XYZ file of C-alpha atoms in Angstrom:
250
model
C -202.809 138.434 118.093
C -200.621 140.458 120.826
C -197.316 139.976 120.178
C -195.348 139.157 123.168
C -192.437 140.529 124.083
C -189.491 139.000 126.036
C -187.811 140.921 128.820
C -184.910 138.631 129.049
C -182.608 138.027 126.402
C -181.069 134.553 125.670
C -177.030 133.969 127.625
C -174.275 135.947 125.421
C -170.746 134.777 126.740
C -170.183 138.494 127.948
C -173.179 137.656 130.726
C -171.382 134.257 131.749
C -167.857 135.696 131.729
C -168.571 138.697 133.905
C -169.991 137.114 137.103
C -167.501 134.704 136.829
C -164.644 137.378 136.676
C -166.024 138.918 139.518
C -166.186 135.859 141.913
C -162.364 135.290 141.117
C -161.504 139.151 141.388
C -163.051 138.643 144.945
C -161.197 135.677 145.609
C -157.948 137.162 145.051
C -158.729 139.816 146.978
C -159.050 137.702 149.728
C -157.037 135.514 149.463
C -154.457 138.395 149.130
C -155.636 139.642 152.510
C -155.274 136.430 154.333
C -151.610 136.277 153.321
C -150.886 140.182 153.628
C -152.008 140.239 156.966
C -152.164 144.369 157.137
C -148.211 143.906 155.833
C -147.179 144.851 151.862
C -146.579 141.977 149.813
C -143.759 143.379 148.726
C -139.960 142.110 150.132
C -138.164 144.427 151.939
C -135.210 143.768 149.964
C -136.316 145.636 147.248
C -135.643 149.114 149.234
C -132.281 147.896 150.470
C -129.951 149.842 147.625
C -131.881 152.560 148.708
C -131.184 152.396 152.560
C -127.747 151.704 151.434
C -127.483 154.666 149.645
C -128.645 156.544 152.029
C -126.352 155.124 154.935
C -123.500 155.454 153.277
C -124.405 159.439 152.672
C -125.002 159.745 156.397
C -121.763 157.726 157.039
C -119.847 159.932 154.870
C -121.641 163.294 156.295
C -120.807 162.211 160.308
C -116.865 161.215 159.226
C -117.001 165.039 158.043
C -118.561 165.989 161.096
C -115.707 163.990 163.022
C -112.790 164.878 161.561
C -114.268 168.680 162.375
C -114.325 167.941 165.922
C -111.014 166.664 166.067
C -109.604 169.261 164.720
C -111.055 171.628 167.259
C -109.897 168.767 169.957
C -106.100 169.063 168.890
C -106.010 172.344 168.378
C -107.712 173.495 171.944
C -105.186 170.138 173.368
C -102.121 172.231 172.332
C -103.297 175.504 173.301
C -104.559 174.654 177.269
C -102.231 174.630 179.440
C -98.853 174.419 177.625
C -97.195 175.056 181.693
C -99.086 172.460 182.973
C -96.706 169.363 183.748
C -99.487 166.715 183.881
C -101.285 168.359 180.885
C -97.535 167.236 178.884
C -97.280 163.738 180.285
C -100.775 162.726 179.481
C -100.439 164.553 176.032
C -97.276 162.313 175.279
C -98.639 159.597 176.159
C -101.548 160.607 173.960
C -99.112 161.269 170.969
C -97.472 157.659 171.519
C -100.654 155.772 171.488
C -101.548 157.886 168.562
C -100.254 155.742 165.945
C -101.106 152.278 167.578
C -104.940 153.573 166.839
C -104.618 155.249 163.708
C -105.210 158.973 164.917
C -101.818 160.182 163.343
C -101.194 161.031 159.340
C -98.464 158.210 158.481
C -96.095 158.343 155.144
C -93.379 155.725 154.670
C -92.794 152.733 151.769
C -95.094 149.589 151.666
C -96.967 147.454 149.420
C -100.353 147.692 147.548
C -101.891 144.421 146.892
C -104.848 144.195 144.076
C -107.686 142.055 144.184
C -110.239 142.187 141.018
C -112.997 139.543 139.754
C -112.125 136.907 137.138
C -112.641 138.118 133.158
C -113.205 134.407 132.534
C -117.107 134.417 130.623
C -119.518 131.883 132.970
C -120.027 129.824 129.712
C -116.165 128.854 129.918
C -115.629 128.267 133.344
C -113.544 124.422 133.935
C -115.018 121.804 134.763
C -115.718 121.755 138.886
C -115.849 125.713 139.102
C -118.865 127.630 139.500
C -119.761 131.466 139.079
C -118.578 131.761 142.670
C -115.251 131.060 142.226
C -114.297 134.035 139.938
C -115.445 136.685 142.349
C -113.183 137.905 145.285
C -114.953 137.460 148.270
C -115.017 138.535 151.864
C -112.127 136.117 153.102
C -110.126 137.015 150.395
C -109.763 140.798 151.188
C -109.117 139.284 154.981
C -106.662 136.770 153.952
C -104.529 140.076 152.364
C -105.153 142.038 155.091
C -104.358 139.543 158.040
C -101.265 138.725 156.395
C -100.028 142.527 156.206
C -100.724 142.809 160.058
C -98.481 139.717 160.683
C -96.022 141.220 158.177
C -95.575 144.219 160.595
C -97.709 146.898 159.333
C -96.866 150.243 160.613
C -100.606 151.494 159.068
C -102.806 150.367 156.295
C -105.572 151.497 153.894
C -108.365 149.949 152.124
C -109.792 151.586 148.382
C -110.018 155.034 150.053
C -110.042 154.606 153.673
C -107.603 154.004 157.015
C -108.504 151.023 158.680
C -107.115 149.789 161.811
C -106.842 145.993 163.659
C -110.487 146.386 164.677
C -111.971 147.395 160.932
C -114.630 144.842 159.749
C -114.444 143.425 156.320
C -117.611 142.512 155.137
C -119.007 141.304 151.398
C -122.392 141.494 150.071
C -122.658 139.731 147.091
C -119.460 140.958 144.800
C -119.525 144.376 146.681
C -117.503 145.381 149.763
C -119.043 147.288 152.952
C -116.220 149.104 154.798
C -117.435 151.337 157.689
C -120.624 152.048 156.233
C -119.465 152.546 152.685
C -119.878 150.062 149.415
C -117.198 149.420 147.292
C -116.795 147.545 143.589
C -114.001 145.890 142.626
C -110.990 145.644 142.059
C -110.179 146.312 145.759
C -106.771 148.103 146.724
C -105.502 147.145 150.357
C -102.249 149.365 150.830
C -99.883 148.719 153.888
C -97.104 151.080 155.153
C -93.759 148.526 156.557
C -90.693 146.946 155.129
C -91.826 146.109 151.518
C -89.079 142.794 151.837
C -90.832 141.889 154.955
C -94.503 142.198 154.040
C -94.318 140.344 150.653
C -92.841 137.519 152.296
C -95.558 137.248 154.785
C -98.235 137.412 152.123
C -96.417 134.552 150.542
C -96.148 132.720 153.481
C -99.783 132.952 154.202
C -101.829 129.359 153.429
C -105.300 131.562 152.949
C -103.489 134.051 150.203
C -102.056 130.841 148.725
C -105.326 129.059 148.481
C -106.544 132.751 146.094
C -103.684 132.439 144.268
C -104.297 128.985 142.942
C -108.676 130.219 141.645
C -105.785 133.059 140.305
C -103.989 130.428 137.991
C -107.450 128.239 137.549
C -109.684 130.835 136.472
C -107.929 134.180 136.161
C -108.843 136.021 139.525
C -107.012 139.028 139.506
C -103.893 139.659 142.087
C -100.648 142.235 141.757
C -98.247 143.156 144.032
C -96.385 145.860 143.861
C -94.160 148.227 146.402
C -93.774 151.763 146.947
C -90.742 154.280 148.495
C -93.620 156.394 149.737
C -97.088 156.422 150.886
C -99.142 159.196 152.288
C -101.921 157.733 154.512
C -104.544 160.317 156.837
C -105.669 159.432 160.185
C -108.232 157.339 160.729
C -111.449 159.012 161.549
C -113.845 156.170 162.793
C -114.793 155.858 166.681
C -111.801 153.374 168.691
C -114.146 152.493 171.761
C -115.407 149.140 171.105
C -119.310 149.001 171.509
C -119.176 145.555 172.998
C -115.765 144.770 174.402
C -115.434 145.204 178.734
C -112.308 145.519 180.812
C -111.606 141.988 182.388
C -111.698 143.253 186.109
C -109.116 140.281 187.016
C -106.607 141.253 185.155
């Protein structure tokens, strides 16, 4: 008798498994596809530290570059044409606008004001209170600042840089973004005026009162303290308003 031999060998799970595998891998595939539509999958967001980073390096290498020309823009304003009658008018007037935008080093007393993030763990906060309310936030740092203008600042600085009315205070998250560079807390906002006369507007101001009662709630940090002297440098941002026009009426 011939002895017959199969060819085919009886299912295994291995030969059920694989084809299945397959038909899924293929769905996925496709289905990944679909959704892409020729874009990545992944968020944007996960590059933004890194665009961050590397705007606030460029920031910091074109404030270099400004302050440079600046330099060379005083120095060839007081060497042309020191006979020149028109030349000195328009250069005083120059000089007494000077301070109004920040272009001048300033020294006198003032006030710093601290703002820093609560200590309080998340798994004690009171009843009512949520993780948001022991961060400083965006309209906090304004509140400060606003009330310092009213108070009669002569100049003012924020953590390491001059600001002037026009600076934008902006928060992302618990970080702040002043002209193009990030900042942690706690925040230092510095004002040169009459110490007496500044406290007494940041006391008088509703917003600051509303941060000082999350201060006695749930320990949001705030000092105030005054100084005989402060050393502040010019400001070195651009003054011309990208948006703003000259009301022709007027």
């Amino acid at each position: 008798m011939v002895e017959r031999r199969f060819r085919t060998r009886r299912p295994t799970v291995w030969s059920v498994l694989v084809p299945v595998v397959a038909i899924l891998a293929g769905i996925l595939f496709a289905t990944s596809g679909s959704v892409a539509q020729g874009r990545s999958l992944r968020s944007d967001a996960a590059g933004l530290p890194d665009i961050i980073r590397e705007q606030t390096q460029d920031n910091a290498r074109m404030t270099e570059e400004l302050e440079t020309l600046n330099a060379e823009v005083d120095a060839l304003t007081l060497g042309g044409a020191p006979g020149n009658a028109e030349v000195e008018e328009l250069k005083k007037k120059g000089d007494a606008l000077g301070l109004a935008a920040g272009r001048t080093d300033v020294e006198g007393p003032g006030v710093e004001v601290q703002l820093t993030d609560s200590k309080l763990p998340v798994d004690q906060l009171p009843e009512g209170f949520s993780v948001d309310d022991i961060v400083v936030h965006q309209q906090d740092v304004q509140a400060v600042v606003n009330a310092l203008w009213a108070g009669g600042a002569e100049a003012m600085m924020i953590q390491d840089q001059r600001i002037i009315a026009t600076s934008a205070v902006r928060c992302v998250g618990n970080t702040l973004i002043l002209q193009g560079r990030v900042y942690s807390p706690p925040y230092r906002i510095r004002a040169i005026g009459e110490p007496a006369r500044l406290r007494d507007m940041l006391n008088q101001s509703p917003e600051v009162s509303i941060y000082q009662e999350y201060v006695r709630a749930v320990g949001l940090g705030y000092q105030v303290r005054s100084s005989d002297r402060y050393e502040f440098p010019a400001y070195a941002g651009s003054i011309t308003p990208d948006y703003a026009t000259v009301d022709d009426d007027r």
